[in-house]
PDB file of C-alpha atoms in Angstrom:
ATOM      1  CA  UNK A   1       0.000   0.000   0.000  1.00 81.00           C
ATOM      2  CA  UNK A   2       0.749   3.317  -0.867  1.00 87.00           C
ATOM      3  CA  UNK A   3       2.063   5.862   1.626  1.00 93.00           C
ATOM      4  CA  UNK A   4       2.445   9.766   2.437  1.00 96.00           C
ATOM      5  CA  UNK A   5       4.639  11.229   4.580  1.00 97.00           C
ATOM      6  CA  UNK A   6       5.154  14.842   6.136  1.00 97.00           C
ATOM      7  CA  UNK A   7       7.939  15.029   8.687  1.00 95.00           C
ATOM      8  CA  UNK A   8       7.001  18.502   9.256  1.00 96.00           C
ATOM      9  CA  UNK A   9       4.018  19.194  11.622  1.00 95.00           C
ATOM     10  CA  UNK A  10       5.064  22.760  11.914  1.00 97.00           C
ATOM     11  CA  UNK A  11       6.709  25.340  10.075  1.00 97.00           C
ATOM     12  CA  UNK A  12       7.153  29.300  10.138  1.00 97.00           C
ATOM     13  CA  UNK A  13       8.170  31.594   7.332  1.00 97.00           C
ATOM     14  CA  UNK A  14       9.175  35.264   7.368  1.00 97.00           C
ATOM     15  CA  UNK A  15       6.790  37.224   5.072  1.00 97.00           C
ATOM     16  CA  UNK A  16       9.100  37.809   1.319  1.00 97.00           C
ATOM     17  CA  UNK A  17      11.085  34.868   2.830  1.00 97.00           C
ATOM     18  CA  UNK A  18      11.151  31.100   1.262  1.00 98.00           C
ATOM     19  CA  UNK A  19      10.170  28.050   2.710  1.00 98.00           C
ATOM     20  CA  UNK A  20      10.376  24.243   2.255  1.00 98.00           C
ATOM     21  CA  UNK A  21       8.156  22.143   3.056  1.00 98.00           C
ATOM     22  CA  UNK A  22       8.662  18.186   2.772  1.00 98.00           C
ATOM     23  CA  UNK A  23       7.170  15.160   1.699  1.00 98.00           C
ATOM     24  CA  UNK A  24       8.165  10.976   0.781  1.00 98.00           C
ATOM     25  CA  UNK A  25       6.280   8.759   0.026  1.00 97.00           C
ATOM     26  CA  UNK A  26       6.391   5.007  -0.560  1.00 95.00           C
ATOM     27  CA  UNK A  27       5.256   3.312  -3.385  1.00 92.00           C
ATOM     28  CA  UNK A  28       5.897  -0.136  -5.969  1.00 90.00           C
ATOM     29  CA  UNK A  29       4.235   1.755  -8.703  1.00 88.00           C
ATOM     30  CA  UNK A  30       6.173   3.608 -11.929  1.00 86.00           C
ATOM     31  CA  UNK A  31       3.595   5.816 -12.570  1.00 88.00           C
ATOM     32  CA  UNK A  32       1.370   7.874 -10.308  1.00 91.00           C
ATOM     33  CA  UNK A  33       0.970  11.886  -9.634  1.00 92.00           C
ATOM     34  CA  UNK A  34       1.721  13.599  -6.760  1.00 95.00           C
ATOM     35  CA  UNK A  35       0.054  17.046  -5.381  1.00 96.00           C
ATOM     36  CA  UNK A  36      -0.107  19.586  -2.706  1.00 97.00           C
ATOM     37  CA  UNK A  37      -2.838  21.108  -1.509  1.00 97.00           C
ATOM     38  CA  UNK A  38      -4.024  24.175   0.922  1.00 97.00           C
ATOM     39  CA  UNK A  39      -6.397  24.374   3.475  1.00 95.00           C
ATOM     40  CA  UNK A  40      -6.432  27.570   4.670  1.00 92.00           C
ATOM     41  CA  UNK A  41      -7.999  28.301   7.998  1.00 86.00           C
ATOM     42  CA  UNK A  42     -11.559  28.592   6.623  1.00 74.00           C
ATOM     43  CA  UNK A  43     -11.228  24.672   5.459  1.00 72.00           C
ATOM     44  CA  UNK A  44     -11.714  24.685   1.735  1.00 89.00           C
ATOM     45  CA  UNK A  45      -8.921  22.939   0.040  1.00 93.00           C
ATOM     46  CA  UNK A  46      -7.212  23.508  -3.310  1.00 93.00           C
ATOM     47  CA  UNK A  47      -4.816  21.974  -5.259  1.00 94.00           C
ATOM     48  CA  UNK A  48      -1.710  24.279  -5.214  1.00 96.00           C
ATOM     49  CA  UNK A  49       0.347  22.212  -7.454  1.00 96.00           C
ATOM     50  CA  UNK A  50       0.594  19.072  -9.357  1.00 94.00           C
ATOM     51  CA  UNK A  51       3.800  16.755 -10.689  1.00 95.00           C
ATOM     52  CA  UNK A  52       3.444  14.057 -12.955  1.00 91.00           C
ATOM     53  CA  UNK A  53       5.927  11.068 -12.129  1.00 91.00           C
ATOM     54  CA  UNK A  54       6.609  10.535 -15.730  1.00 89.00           C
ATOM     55  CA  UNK A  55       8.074  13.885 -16.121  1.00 88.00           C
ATOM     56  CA  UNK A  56      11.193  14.447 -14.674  1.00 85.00           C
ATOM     57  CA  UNK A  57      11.008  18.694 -15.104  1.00 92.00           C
ATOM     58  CA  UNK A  58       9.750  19.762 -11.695  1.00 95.00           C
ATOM     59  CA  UNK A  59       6.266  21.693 -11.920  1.00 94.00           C
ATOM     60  CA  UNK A  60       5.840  25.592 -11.057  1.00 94.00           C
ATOM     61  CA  UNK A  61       2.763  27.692 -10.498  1.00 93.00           C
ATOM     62  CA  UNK A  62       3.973  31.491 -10.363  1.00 95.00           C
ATOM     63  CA  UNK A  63       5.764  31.496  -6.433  1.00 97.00           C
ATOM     64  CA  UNK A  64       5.205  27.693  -5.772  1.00 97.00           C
ATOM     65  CA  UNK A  65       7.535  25.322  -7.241  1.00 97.00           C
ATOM     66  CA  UNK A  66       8.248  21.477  -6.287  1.00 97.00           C
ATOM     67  CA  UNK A  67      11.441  19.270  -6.230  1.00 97.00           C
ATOM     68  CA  UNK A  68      10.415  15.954  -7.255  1.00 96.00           C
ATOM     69  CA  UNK A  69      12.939  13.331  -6.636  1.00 96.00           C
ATOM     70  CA  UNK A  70      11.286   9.911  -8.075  1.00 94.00           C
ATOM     71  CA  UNK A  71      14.481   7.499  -6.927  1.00 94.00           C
ATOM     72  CA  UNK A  72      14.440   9.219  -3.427  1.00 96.00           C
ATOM     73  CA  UNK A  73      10.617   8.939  -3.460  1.00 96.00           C
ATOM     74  CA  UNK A  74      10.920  12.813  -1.916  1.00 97.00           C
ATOM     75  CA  UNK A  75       8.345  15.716  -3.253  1.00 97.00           C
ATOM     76  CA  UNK A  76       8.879  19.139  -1.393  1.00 98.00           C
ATOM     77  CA  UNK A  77       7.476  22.104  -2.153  1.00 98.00           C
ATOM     78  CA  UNK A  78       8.792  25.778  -2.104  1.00 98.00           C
ATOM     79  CA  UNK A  79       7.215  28.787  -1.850  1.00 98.00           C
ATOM     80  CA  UNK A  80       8.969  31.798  -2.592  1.00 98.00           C
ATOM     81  CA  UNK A  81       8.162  35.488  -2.051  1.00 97.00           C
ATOM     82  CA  UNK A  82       5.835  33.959   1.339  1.00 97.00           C
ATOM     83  CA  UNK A  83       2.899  36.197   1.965  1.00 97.00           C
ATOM     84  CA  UNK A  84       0.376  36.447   4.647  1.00 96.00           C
ATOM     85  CA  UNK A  85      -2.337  34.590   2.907  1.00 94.00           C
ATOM     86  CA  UNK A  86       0.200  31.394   2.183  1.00 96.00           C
ATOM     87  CA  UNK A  87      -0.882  30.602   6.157  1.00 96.00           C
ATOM     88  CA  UNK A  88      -2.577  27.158   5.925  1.00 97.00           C
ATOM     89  CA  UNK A  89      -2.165  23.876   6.342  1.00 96.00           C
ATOM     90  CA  UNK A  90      -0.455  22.062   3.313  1.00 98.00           C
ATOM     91  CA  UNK A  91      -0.797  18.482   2.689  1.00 97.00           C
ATOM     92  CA  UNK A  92       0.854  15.887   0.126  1.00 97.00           C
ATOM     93  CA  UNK A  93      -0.759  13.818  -1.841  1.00 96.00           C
ATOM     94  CA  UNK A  94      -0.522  10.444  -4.253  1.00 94.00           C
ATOM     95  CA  UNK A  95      -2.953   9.329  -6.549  1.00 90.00           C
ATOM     96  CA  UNK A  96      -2.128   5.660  -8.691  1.00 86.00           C
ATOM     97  CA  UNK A  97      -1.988   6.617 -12.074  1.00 80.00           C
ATOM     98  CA  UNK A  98      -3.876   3.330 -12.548  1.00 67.00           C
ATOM     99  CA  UNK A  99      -8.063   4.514 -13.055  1.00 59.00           C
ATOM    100  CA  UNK A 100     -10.304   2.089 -11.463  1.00 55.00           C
ATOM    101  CA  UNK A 101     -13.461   2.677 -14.377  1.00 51.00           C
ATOM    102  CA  UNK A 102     -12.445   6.121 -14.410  1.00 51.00           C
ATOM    103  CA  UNK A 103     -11.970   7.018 -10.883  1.00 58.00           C
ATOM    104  CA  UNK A 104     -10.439  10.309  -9.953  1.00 60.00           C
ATOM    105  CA  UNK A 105     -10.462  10.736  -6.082  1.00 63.00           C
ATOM    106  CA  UNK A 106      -8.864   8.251  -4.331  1.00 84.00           C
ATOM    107  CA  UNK A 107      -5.979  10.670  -2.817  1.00 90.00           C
ATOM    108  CA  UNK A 108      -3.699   9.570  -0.373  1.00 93.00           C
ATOM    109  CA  UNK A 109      -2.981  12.216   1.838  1.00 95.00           C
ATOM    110  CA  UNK A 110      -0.094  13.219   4.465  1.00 96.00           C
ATOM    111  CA  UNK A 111      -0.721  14.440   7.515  1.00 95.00           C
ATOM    112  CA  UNK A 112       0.103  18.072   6.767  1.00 96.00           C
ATOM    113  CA  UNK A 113       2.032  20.687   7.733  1.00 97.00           C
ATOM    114  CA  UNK A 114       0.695  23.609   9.279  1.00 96.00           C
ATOM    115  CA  UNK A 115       2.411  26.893   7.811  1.00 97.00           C
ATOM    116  CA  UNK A 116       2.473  30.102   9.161  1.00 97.00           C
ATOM    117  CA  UNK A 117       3.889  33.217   8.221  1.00 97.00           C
ATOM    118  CA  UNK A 118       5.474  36.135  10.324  1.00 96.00           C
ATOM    119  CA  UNK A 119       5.036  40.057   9.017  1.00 94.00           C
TER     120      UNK A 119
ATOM    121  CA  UNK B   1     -19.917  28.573 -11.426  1.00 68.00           C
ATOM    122  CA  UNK B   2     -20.929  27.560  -7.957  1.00 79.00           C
ATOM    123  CA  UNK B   3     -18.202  25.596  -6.316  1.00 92.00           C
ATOM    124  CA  UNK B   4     -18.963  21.942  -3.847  1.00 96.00           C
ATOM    125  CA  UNK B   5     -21.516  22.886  -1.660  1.00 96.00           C
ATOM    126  CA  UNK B   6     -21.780  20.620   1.683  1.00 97.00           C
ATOM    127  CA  UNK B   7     -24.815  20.952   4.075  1.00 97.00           C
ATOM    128  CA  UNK B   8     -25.148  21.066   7.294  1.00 97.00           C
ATOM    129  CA  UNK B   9     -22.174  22.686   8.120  1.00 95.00           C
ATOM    130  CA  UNK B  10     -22.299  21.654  11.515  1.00 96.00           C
ATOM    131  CA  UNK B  11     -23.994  19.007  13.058  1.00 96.00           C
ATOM    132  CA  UNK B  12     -24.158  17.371  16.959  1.00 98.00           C
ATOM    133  CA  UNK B  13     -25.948  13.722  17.266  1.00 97.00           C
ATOM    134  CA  UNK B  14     -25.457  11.268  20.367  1.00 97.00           C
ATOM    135  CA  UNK B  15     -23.616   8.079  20.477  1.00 97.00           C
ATOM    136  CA  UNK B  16     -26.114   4.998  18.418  1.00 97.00           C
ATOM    137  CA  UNK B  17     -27.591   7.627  16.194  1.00 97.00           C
ATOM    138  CA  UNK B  18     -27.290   8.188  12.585  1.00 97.00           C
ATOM    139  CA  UNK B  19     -26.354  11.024  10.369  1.00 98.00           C
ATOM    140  CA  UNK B  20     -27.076  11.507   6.831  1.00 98.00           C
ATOM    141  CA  UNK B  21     -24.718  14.371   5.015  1.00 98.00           C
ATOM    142  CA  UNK B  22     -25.180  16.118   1.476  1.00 98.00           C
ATOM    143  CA  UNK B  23     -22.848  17.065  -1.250  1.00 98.00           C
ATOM    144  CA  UNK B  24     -23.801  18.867  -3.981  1.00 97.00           C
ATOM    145  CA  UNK B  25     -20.870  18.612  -6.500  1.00 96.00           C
ATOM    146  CA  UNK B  26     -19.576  21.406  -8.848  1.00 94.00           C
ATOM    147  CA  UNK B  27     -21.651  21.846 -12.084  1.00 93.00           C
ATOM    148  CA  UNK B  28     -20.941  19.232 -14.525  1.00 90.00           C
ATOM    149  CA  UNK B  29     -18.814  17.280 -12.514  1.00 91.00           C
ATOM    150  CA  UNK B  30     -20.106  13.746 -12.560  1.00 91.00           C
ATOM    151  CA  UNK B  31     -17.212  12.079  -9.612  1.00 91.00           C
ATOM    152  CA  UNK B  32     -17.917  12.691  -6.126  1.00 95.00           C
ATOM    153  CA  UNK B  33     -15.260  11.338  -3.398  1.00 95.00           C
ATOM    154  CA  UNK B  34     -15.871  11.361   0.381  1.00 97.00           C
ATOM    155  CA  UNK B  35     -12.990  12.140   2.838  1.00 97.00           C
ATOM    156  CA  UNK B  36     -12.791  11.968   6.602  1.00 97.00           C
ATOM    157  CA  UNK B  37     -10.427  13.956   8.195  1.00 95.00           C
ATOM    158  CA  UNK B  38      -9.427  13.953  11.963  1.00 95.00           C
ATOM    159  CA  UNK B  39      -6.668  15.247  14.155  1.00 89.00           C
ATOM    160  CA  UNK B  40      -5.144  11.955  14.588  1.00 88.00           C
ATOM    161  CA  UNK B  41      -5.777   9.902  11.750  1.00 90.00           C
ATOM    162  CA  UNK B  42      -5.408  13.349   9.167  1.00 92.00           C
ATOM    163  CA  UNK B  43      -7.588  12.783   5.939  1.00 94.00           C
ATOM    164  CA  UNK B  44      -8.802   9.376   4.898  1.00 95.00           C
ATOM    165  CA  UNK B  45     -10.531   8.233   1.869  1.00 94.00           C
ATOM    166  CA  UNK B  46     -14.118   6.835   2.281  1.00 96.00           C
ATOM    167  CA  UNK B  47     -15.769   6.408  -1.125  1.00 93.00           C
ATOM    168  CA  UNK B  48     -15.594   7.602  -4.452  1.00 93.00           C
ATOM    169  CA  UNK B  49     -19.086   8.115  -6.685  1.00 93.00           C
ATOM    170  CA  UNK B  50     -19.362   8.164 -10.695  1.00 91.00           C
ATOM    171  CA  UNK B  51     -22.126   8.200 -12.845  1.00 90.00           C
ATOM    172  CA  UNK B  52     -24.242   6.517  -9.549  1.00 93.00           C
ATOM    173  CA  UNK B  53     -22.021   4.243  -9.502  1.00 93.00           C
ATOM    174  CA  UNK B  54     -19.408   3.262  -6.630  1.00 92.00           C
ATOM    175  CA  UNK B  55     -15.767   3.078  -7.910  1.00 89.00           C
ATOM    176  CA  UNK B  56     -13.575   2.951  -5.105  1.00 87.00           C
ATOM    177  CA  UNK B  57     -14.404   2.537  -1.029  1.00 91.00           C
ATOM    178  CA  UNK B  58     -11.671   3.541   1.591  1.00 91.00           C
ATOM    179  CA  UNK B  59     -11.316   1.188   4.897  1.00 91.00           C
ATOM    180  CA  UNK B  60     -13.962   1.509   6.871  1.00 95.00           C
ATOM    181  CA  UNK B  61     -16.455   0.109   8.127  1.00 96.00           C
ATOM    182  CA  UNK B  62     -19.616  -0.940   6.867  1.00 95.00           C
ATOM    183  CA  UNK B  63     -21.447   2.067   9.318  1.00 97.00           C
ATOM    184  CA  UNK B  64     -20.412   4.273   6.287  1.00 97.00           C
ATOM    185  CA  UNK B  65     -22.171   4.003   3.565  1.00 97.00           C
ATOM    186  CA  UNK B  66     -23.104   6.445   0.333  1.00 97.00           C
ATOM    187  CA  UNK B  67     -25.089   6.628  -2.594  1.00 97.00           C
ATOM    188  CA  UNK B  68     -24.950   9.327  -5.833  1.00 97.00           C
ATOM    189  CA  UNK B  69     -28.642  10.796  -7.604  1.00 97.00           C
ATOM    190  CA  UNK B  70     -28.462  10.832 -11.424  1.00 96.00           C
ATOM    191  CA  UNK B  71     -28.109  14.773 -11.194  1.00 95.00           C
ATOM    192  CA  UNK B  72     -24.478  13.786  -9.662  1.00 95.00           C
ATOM    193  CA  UNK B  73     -25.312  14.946  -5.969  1.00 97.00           C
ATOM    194  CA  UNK B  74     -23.929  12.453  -3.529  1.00 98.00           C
ATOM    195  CA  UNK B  75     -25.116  11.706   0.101  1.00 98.00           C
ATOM    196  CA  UNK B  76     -22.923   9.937   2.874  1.00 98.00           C
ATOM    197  CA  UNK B  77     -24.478   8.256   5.642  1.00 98.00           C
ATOM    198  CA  UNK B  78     -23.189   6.935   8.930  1.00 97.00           C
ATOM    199  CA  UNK B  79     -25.150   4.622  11.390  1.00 95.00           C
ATOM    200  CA  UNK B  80     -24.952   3.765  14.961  1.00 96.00           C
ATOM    201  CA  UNK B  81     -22.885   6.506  15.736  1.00 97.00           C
ATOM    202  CA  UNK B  82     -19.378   6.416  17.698  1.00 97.00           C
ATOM    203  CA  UNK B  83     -17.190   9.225  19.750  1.00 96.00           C
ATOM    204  CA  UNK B  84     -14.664   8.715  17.238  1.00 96.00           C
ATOM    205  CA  UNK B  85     -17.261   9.433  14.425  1.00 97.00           C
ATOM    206  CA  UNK B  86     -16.394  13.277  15.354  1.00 97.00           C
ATOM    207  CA  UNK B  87     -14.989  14.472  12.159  1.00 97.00           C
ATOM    208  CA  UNK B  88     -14.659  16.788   9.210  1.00 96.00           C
ATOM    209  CA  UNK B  89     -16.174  14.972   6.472  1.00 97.00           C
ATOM    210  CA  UNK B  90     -14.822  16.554   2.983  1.00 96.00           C
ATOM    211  CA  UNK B  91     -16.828  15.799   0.193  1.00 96.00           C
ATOM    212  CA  UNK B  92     -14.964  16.710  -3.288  1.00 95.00           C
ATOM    213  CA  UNK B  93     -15.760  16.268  -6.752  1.00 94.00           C
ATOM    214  CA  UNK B  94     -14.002  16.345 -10.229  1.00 89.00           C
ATOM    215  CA  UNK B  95     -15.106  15.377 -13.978  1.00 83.00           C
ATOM    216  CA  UNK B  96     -12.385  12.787 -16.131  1.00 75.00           C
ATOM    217  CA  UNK B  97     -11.135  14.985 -19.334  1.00 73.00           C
ATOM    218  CA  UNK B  98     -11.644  17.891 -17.803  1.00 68.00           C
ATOM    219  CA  UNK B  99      -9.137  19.914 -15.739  1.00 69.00           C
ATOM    220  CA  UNK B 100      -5.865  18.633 -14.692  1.00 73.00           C
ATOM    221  CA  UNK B 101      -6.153  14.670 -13.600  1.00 74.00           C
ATOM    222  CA  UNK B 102      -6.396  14.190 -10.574  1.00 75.00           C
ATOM    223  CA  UNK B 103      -7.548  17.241  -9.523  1.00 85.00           C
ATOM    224  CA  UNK B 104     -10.044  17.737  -6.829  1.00 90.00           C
ATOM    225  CA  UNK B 105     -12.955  20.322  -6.057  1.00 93.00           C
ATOM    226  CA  UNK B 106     -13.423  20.265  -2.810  1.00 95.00           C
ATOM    227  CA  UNK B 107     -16.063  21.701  -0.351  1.00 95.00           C
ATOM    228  CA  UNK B 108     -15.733  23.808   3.350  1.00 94.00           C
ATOM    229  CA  UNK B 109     -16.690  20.359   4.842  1.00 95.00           C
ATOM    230  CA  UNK B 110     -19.621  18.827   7.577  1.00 97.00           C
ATOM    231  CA  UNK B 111     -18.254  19.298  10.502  1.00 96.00           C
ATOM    232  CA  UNK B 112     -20.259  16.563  12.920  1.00 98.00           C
ATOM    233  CA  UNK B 113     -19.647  16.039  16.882  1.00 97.00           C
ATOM    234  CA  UNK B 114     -20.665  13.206  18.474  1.00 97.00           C
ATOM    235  CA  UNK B 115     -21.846  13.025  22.025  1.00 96.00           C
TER     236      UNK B 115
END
């Protein structure tokens, strides 16, 4: 079985500072995607990024950017430029690449790391 | 276009009773997954709903159960309630070919307490 891991509970940023934050995972499977997502303090969660383990060039969305290390089984993700609203918790995800008659939502989450960020 | 709309938001039952929650999945969207998520355990998968049909069911037990209408709204229901039913239940939903794979819509969550 799949798993997600966030060493991390915790982490603080400086606003206009960068910050980590980490994730491994375990898995037998070639081919799979990997995500994080934000749940800011009001609970709605979005996807903040997305990597494709076929593709070895990392994925970027404007200030978020992830290093994907497939041997290492390690997906981290950076945010640059922090600002106030970055504050949430982030979590890690895996989804098989494998579509049981088309199903999409089977996510594996981490546990999450809870960001916040200092003015 | 509306986003995933949960209701109730918040809910309180007693131990042995049952709970019945609603999702109402972004327009067009025809996949509806249910999540659990708790301090301890973080977010677990409980079922995933497509075209009415199940596709995928997390590990739990058989308290949980779901169905989806043909208009794609799903409903999650949980029987003979238990203290460590007290959750955030996360309903999200997503359409195949549209959007990036594997992305997920989701709601602000039914946030139920059990007594």
């Amino acid at each position: 079985a799949q798993t997600v891991t966030q060493s991390q509970p915790e982490m603080s940023v400086q606003e206009a500072e960068t910050v980590t934050l980490s994730c491994t995972y375990d898995t037998s499977e070639s081919d799979y995607y990997l995500f994080w997502y934000k749940q800011p303090p009001s609970r709605q969660m979005i996807l903040v990024i997305r990597q494709e383990a076929y593709k070895q060039q990392n994925a970027t969305e404007n200030r978020f950017s992830v290093n994907f290390q497939k041997a290492a089984k390690s997906f981290s993700l950076k945010i640059s430029d922090s600002q106030l609203g970055d504050a949430a918790m982030y979590f890690c995800a895996y989804r098989s690449a494998f579509r049981n008659g088309g199903s999409q939502g089977n996510l594996i989450f981490g546990k999450g790391t809870k960001l916040s960020v200092k003015p | 276009k509306a986003g995933v709309t949960q209701t109730p938001r918040y809910l309180i039952k007693t131990r042995g009773q049952q709970v019945t929650l609603s999702c109402s999945p972004i327009s067009g969207h025809r996949s509806v997954s249910w999540y659990q998520q708790t301090p301890g355990q973080g977010l677990q998968f409980l079922f995933e709903y497509f075209s009415e049909t199940q596709r995928n069911k997390g590990n739990f037990p058989g308290r949980f159960s779901g169905r989806q209408f043909s208009n794609s709204r799903s409903e999650m229901n949980v029987s003979t309630l238990e203290l460590g039913d007290s959750a955030l239940y996360l309903c999200a939903s997503s359409q195949p070919g549209q959007g990036k794979v594997g992305e997920l819509f989701f709601g602000e969550g039914s946030r139920l307490t059990v007594l």
